[in-house]
GROMACS .gro file of C-alpha atoms in nm:
model
  292
    1MET     CA    1  -4.086   3.093  -6.086
    2SER     CA    2  -3.817   2.825  -6.084
    3VAL     CA    3  -3.828   2.615  -6.399
    4PRO     CA    4  -3.559   2.400  -6.556
    5SER     CA    5  -3.326   2.578  -6.795
    6PRO     CA    6  -3.408   2.518  -7.161
    7ASP     CA    7  -3.047   2.458  -7.260
    8VAL     CA    8  -2.916   2.104  -7.280
    9ALA     CA    9  -2.602   2.093  -7.068
   10ARG     CA   10  -2.379   1.789  -7.055
   11ALA     CA   11  -2.089   1.758  -6.818
   12PRO     CA   12  -1.791   1.523  -6.846
   13VAL     CA   13  -1.822   1.233  -6.606
   14ALA     CA   14  -1.632   0.915  -6.519
   15LEU     CA   15  -1.766   0.632  -6.302
   16THR     CA   16  -1.539   0.436  -6.070
   17GLY     CA   17  -1.562   0.091  -5.919
   18SER     CA   18  -1.880  -0.104  -5.988
   19PHE     CA   19  -2.112   0.196  -6.009
   20ASP     CA   20  -2.146   0.166  -6.388
   21ALA     CA   21  -2.234  -0.204  -6.360
   22ILE     CA   22  -2.486  -0.137  -6.084
   23LEU     CA   23  -2.667   0.128  -6.288
   24ARG     CA   24  -2.678  -0.099  -6.591
   25GLY     CA   25  -2.791  -0.395  -6.383
   26ILE     CA   26  -3.089  -0.220  -6.227
   27GLY     CA   27  -3.165  -0.017  -6.539
   28CYS     CA   28  -3.212   0.325  -6.388
   29ALA     CA   29  -3.080   0.679  -6.384
   30VAL     CA   30  -2.982   0.874  -6.073
   31ALA     CA   31  -3.104   1.229  -6.012
   32VAL     CA   32  -2.929   1.455  -5.761
   33ALA     CA   33  -3.027   1.805  -5.643
   34SER     CA   34  -2.753   2.049  -5.542
   35TYR     CA   35  -2.867   2.374  -5.384
   36GLN     CA   36  -2.508   2.505  -5.371
   37SER     CA   37  -2.478   2.499  -5.750
   38SER     CA   38  -2.850   2.550  -5.825
   39LEU     CA   39  -2.851   2.238  -6.040
   40VAL     CA   40  -3.035   1.910  -6.077
   41ALA     CA   41  -2.804   1.647  -6.225
   42VAL     CA   42  -2.925   1.329  -6.395
   43LEU     CA   43  -2.673   1.048  -6.440
   44SER     CA   44  -2.740   0.758  -6.676
   45VAL     CA   45  -2.539   0.502  -6.868
   46THR     CA   46  -2.562   0.429  -7.240
   47SER     CA   47  -2.385   0.196  -7.480
   48GLU     CA   48  -2.134   0.477  -7.532
   49GLY     CA   49  -2.071   0.532  -7.162
   50PRO     CA   50  -2.207   0.748  -6.878
   51VAL     CA   51  -2.402   1.066  -6.950
   52LEU     CA   52  -2.451   1.352  -6.702
   53LEU     CA   53  -2.722   1.606  -6.785
   54LEU     CA   54  -2.757   1.929  -6.585
   55ARG     CA   55  -3.060   2.156  -6.542
   56SER     CA   56  -3.076   2.484  -6.350
   57PHE     CA   57  -3.327   2.540  -6.068
   58ASP     CA   58  -3.336   2.808  -5.800
   59LYS     CA   59  -3.188   2.639  -5.490
   60PRO     CA   60  -3.315   2.284  -5.545
   61MET     CA   61  -3.334   2.117  -5.203
   62GLY     CA   62  -3.486   1.777  -5.274
   63LEU     CA   63  -3.647   1.543  -5.524
   64ALA     CA   64  -3.948   1.314  -5.516
   65ALA     CA   65  -4.039   1.060  -5.782
   66THR     CA   66  -4.341   0.845  -5.849
   67GLU     CA   67  -4.481   0.677  -6.156
   68GLY     CA   68  -4.464   0.936  -6.433
   69ARG     CA   69  -4.400   1.236  -6.207
   70LEU     CA   70  -4.099   1.414  -6.061
   71ALA     CA   71  -4.111   1.692  -5.801
   72VAL     CA   72  -3.825   1.937  -5.747
   73ALA     CA   73  -3.834   2.130  -5.418
   74ALA     CA   74  -3.683   2.468  -5.506
   75ARG     CA   75  -3.635   2.790  -5.310
   76ASN     CA   76  -3.994   2.917  -5.303
   77GLU     CA   77  -4.190   2.650  -5.485
   78ILE     CA   78  -4.222   2.287  -5.583
   79VAL     CA   79  -4.200   2.221  -5.956
   80ILE     CA   80  -4.394   1.915  -6.075
   81LEU     CA   81  -4.267   1.755  -6.395
   82ALA     CA   82  -4.438   1.482  -6.596
   83ASP     CA   83  -4.278   1.216  -6.811
   84ALA     CA   84  -4.350   1.231  -7.185
   85PRO     CA   85  -4.190   0.916  -7.332
   86ASP     CA   86  -4.354   0.963  -7.673
   87LEU     CA   87  -4.192   1.305  -7.709
   88ALA     CA   88  -3.864   1.173  -7.572
   89ARG     CA   89  -3.817   0.942  -7.868
   90THR     CA   90  -3.807   1.235  -8.111
   91HIS     CA   91  -3.635   1.486  -7.882
   92GLY     CA   92  -3.297   1.641  -7.955
   93ALA     CA   93  -3.053   1.629  -8.242
   94ALA     CA   94  -3.038   1.248  -8.237
   95PRO     CA   95  -3.392   1.100  -8.225
   96GLY     CA   96  -3.414   0.773  -8.038
   97THR     CA   97  -3.145   0.868  -7.789
   98HIS     CA   98  -3.375   0.938  -7.494
   99GLU     CA   99  -3.632   0.715  -7.326
  100HIS     CA  100  -3.783   0.979  -7.096
  101LEU     CA  101  -3.848   1.351  -7.123
  102TRP     CA  102  -3.953   1.534  -6.807
  103LEU     CA  103  -4.156   1.848  -6.874
  104PRO     CA  104  -4.273   2.105  -6.613
  105ARG     CA  105  -4.652   2.085  -6.573
  106SER     CA  106  -4.739   2.269  -6.251
  107VAL     CA  107  -4.587   2.468  -5.966
  108LEU     CA  108  -4.691   2.469  -5.600
  109TYR     CA  109  -4.592   2.789  -5.421
  110SER     CA  110  -4.458   2.700  -5.076
  111GLY     CA  111  -4.253   3.003  -4.980
  112GLU     CA  112  -3.895   2.959  -4.858
  113ILE     CA  113  -3.939   2.669  -4.616
  114ASP     CA  114  -3.620   2.468  -4.694
  115LEU     CA  115  -3.816   2.158  -4.790
  116HIS     CA  116  -3.621   1.835  -4.728
  117ASP     CA  117  -3.704   1.476  -4.824
  118PRO     CA  118  -4.020   1.536  -5.030
  119VAL     CA  119  -4.205   1.216  -5.115
  120PHE     CA  120  -4.523   1.119  -5.296
  121ALA     CA  121  -4.716   0.933  -5.029
  122GLY     CA  122  -5.076   0.819  -5.024
  123GLY     CA  123  -5.166   1.020  -5.331
  124ARG     CA  124  -5.015   1.349  -5.214
  125LEU     CA  125  -4.679   1.520  -5.175
  126ILE     CA  126  -4.539   1.552  -4.823
  127GLY     CA  127  -4.200   1.644  -4.678
  128ALA     CA  128  -3.999   1.802  -4.397
  129ALA     CA  129  -4.066   2.178  -4.386
  130THR     CA  130  -3.739   2.254  -4.211
  131ARG     CA  131  -3.791   2.624  -4.139
  132PHE     CA  132  -4.128   2.548  -3.977
  133SER     CA  133  -4.005   2.239  -3.785
  134CYS     CA  134  -4.284   2.015  -3.911
  135ILE     CA  135  -4.384   1.748  -4.159
  136ALA     CA  136  -4.625   1.907  -4.404
  137GLY     CA  137  -4.843   1.827  -4.702
  138PHE     CA  138  -4.851   2.030  -5.022
  139ASP     CA  139  -5.131   2.099  -5.267
  140ASP     CA  140  -5.304   2.395  -5.432
  141SER     CA  141  -5.509   2.484  -5.123
  142ALA     CA  142  -5.226   2.632  -4.912
  143SER     CA  143  -4.852   2.696  -4.909
  144LEU     CA  144  -4.822   2.404  -4.668
  145THR     CA  145  -5.048   2.206  -4.437
  146PRO     CA  146  -4.879   2.086  -4.115
  147ILE     CA  147  -4.922   1.713  -4.054
  148TRP     CA  148  -4.693   1.649  -3.757
  149SER     CA  149  -4.427   1.821  -3.552
  150PRO     CA  150  -4.196   1.697  -3.274
  151PRO     CA  151  -4.351   1.729  -2.928
  152PHE     CA  152  -4.067   1.954  -2.810
  153ILE     CA  153  -4.160   2.219  -3.071
  154SER     CA  154  -4.402   2.468  -2.912
  155GLN     CA  155  -4.475   2.688  -3.216
  156LEU     CA  156  -4.477   2.639  -3.591
  157VAL     CA  157  -4.290   2.954  -3.685
  158PRO     CA  158  -4.023   3.004  -3.958
  159GLU     CA  159  -3.728   2.984  -3.718
  160ASP     CA  160  -3.570   2.646  -3.803
  161ARG     CA  161  -3.579   2.551  -3.436
  162CYS     CA  162  -3.449   2.192  -3.462
  163HIS     CA  163  -3.351   2.159  -3.830
  164LEU     CA  164  -3.601   1.884  -3.905
  165ASN     CA  165  -3.435   1.751  -4.218
  166GLY     CA  166  -3.541   1.393  -4.287
  167LEU     CA  167  -3.856   1.186  -4.334
  168ALA     CA  168  -3.911   0.812  -4.373
  169VAL     CA  169  -4.245   0.666  -4.478
  170ASP     CA  170  -4.363   0.306  -4.461
  171ALA     CA  171  -4.478   0.091  -4.753
  172ALA     CA  172  -4.825   0.247  -4.735
  173GLY     CA  173  -4.684   0.600  -4.751
  174ALA     CA  174  -4.748   0.688  -4.386
  175PRO     CA  175  -4.483   0.902  -4.209
  176ARG     CA  176  -4.298   0.688  -3.955
  177LEU     CA  177  -3.962   0.849  -3.871
  178ALA     CA  178  -3.796   1.189  -3.884
  179THR     CA  179  -3.445   1.316  -3.830
  180ALA     CA  180  -3.342   1.651  -3.685
  181LEU     CA  181  -3.010   1.809  -3.594
  182GLY     CA  182  -3.128   1.887  -3.241
  183THR     CA  183  -3.419   1.877  -2.999
  184THR     CA  184  -3.418   2.251  -2.932
  185ASP     CA  185  -3.716   2.490  -2.933
  186VAL     CA  186  -3.547   2.823  -3.005
  187GLU     CA  187  -3.445   2.980  -3.334
  188GLU     CA  188  -3.157   2.779  -3.483
  189GLY     CA  189  -3.082   2.638  -3.140
  190TRP     CA  190  -2.965   2.313  -3.297
  191ARG     CA  191  -2.643   2.471  -3.426
  192ALA     CA  192  -2.466   2.454  -3.088
  193ALA     CA  193  -2.459   2.073  -3.073
  194ARG     CA  194  -2.529   1.957  -3.427
  195ALA     CA  195  -2.214   1.741  -3.442
  196SER     CA  196  -2.336   1.513  -3.163
  197GLY     CA  197  -2.695   1.608  -3.078
  198GLY     CA  198  -2.882   1.487  -3.385
  199ALA     CA  199  -3.209   1.306  -3.323
  200LEU     CA  200  -3.412   1.021  -3.467
  201ILE     CA  201  -3.781   1.064  -3.383
  202SER     CA  202  -4.070   0.824  -3.432
  203ILE     CA  203  -4.397   0.938  -3.588
  204PRO     CA  204  -4.670   0.989  -3.477
  205ASP     CA  205  -4.590   0.938  -3.106
  206GLY     CA  206  -4.290   1.174  -3.111
  207GLN     CA  207  -4.060   0.945  -2.914
  208VAL     CA  208  -3.695   1.049  -2.944
  209LEU     CA  209  -3.524   0.720  -3.025
  210ARG     CA  210  -3.172   0.861  -3.048
  211ALA     CA  211  -3.040   1.205  -2.953
  212ASP     CA  212  -2.666   1.150  -2.995
  213LEU     CA  213  -2.620   1.126  -3.372
  214SER     CA  214  -2.388   1.336  -3.586
  215MET     CA  215  -2.603   1.538  -3.827
  216PRO     CA  216  -2.837   1.252  -3.928
  217HIS     CA  217  -3.036   1.275  -4.248
  218SER     CA  218  -3.214   1.076  -4.520
  219PRO     CA  219  -3.380   0.807  -4.304
  220ARG     CA  220  -3.527   0.520  -4.505
  221LEU     CA  221  -3.726   0.211  -4.418
  222VAL     CA  222  -3.612  -0.078  -4.637
  223LYS     CA  223  -3.810  -0.393  -4.570
  224ASP     CA  224  -3.718  -0.488  -4.212
  225HIS     CA  225  -3.445  -0.233  -4.162
  226LEU     CA  226  -3.401   0.136  -4.098
  227LEU     CA  227  -3.113   0.322  -4.264
  228VAL     CA  228  -2.995   0.666  -4.151
  229LEU     CA  229  -2.701   0.857  -4.299
  230THR     CA  230  -2.455   1.065  -4.098
  231PRO     CA  231  -2.135   1.244  -4.205
  232GLY     CA  232  -1.947   1.112  -3.903
  233PRO     CA  233  -1.751   0.788  -3.858
  234GLU     CA  234  -2.069   0.575  -3.868
  235ARG     CA  235  -2.181   0.723  -4.202
  236CYS     CA  236  -2.465   0.475  -4.248
  237CYS     CA  237  -2.646   0.343  -3.942
  238VAL     CA  238  -2.864   0.035  -3.974
  239SER     CA  239  -3.125  -0.068  -3.721
  240THR     CA  240  -3.371  -0.354  -3.721
  241ARG     CA  241  -3.739  -0.277  -3.698
  242PRO     CA  242  -3.980  -0.205  -3.539
  243PRO     CA  243  -3.899   0.166  -3.572
  244GLY     CA  244  -4.024   0.225  -3.219
  245ARG     CA  245  -3.715   0.049  -3.090
  246ALA     CA  246  -3.382   0.183  -3.213
  247ARG     CA  247  -3.178  -0.129  -3.151
  248CYS     CA  248  -2.910  -0.335  -3.324
  249TRP     CA  249  -2.737  -0.026  -3.464
  250ARG     CA  250  -2.443  -0.097  -3.691
  251ALA     CA  251  -2.196   0.135  -3.860
  252CYS     CA  252  -2.157   0.080  -4.233
  253ARG     CA  253  -1.913   0.214  -4.488
  254ALA     CA  254  -2.170   0.347  -4.730
  255THR     CA  255  -2.141   0.651  -4.952
  256PRO     CA  256  -2.378   0.918  -4.814
  257ALA     CA  257  -2.471   1.036  -5.163
  258ALA     CA  258  -2.586   0.689  -5.265
  259LEU     CA  259  -2.843   0.591  -5.005
  260PRO     CA  260  -3.042   0.361  -5.238
  261PHE     CA  261  -2.732   0.142  -5.261
  262ALA     CA  262  -2.644   0.154  -4.891
  263ALA     CA  263  -2.788  -0.189  -4.823
  264ILE     CA  264  -2.550  -0.351  -5.072
  265SER     CA  265  -2.240  -0.138  -5.024
  266CYS     CA  266  -2.206  -0.137  -4.647
  267SER     CA  267  -1.982  -0.360  -4.439
  268SER     CA  268  -2.052  -0.732  -4.445
  269ALA     CA  269  -1.980  -0.729  -4.072
  270CYS     CA  270  -2.330  -0.587  -4.032
  271PRO     CA  271  -2.574  -0.882  -4.016
  272ALA     CA  272  -2.855  -0.663  -4.143
  273CYS     CA  273  -2.666  -0.606  -4.469
  274ALA     CA  274  -2.481  -0.932  -4.523
  275THR     CA  275  -2.751  -1.086  -4.741
  276GLY     CA  276  -2.775  -0.784  -4.969
  277ALA     CA  277  -2.398  -0.755  -4.995
  278ALA     CA  278  -2.362  -1.121  -5.092
  279ARG     CA  279  -2.634  -1.084  -5.354
  280ALA     CA  280  -2.457  -0.780  -5.498
  281ARG     CA  281  -2.125  -0.965  -5.518
  282ARG     CA  282  -2.291  -1.252  -5.707
  283ARG     CA  283  -2.456  -1.015  -5.953
  284PHE     CA  284  -2.155  -0.785  -5.990
  285PRO     CA  285  -1.841  -0.999  -5.938
  286SER     CA  286  -1.610  -0.698  -5.977
  287SER     CA  287  -1.790  -0.511  -5.701
  288ARG     CA  288  -1.636  -0.458  -5.358
  289ALA     CA  289  -1.984  -0.443  -5.207
  290GLY     CA  290  -1.973  -0.581  -4.858
  291SER     CA  291  -1.595  -0.603  -4.854
  292GLY     CA  292  -1.546  -0.314  -4.612
   0.00000   0.00000   0.00000
């Protein structure tokens, strides 16, 4: 069973640009899962500077957060942690240092499905079961329950046929968009053209809106806009809604690892982002948000 390591591990960290000011301004911490290093990292800022805490998990692939709960998608299971703020205040060698303490409370056994983009939606946990090429739900009744799969996938078998790797839900928690690295229906067939054959697919109708993206991932619906990250020259693509029409695409200079901030850090040449960039510059005068 994959559970967080009991040891408190801090790593040296330095923040550049306006990132420190942004974190302080919105009053949050950032959690990042790294399957290469088998770590979940939590970055926060205090009066004494930034703090980076590390916890070990077995191949953490993704994170999902909701009020009072955090899910870590690991190699074979999903670890559900609950916030215990009362215990946090007395935790550690210096009581009063921490505001939140996340403790493991349950584990859902999924098997090795390479779960991407888990999200708490409509009262349950869902995500992209990449090895099975489908969007699935997770609870204690089964390892996974398929909800939707692209129409070009003929069988739900553990062959990673299209590398379905991203899921966007609407404000009500309903799945609306998915990303994949190909539209192939054979085992790992997506690898041959992943640099230029990535797809954006609407849910539930299965319409392929784009099939020429470079390894797209992490789609998000933010108010009236769709954001999709790619590692290529476009990096962050912005499209106006409705999701059924992939139009008004713009390339933005956003940092792929910081999707929540993409709307304020991308190029001001993109009309979809100009308002957010201007707002960020007013709030954080030292920021270069929107100056790309």
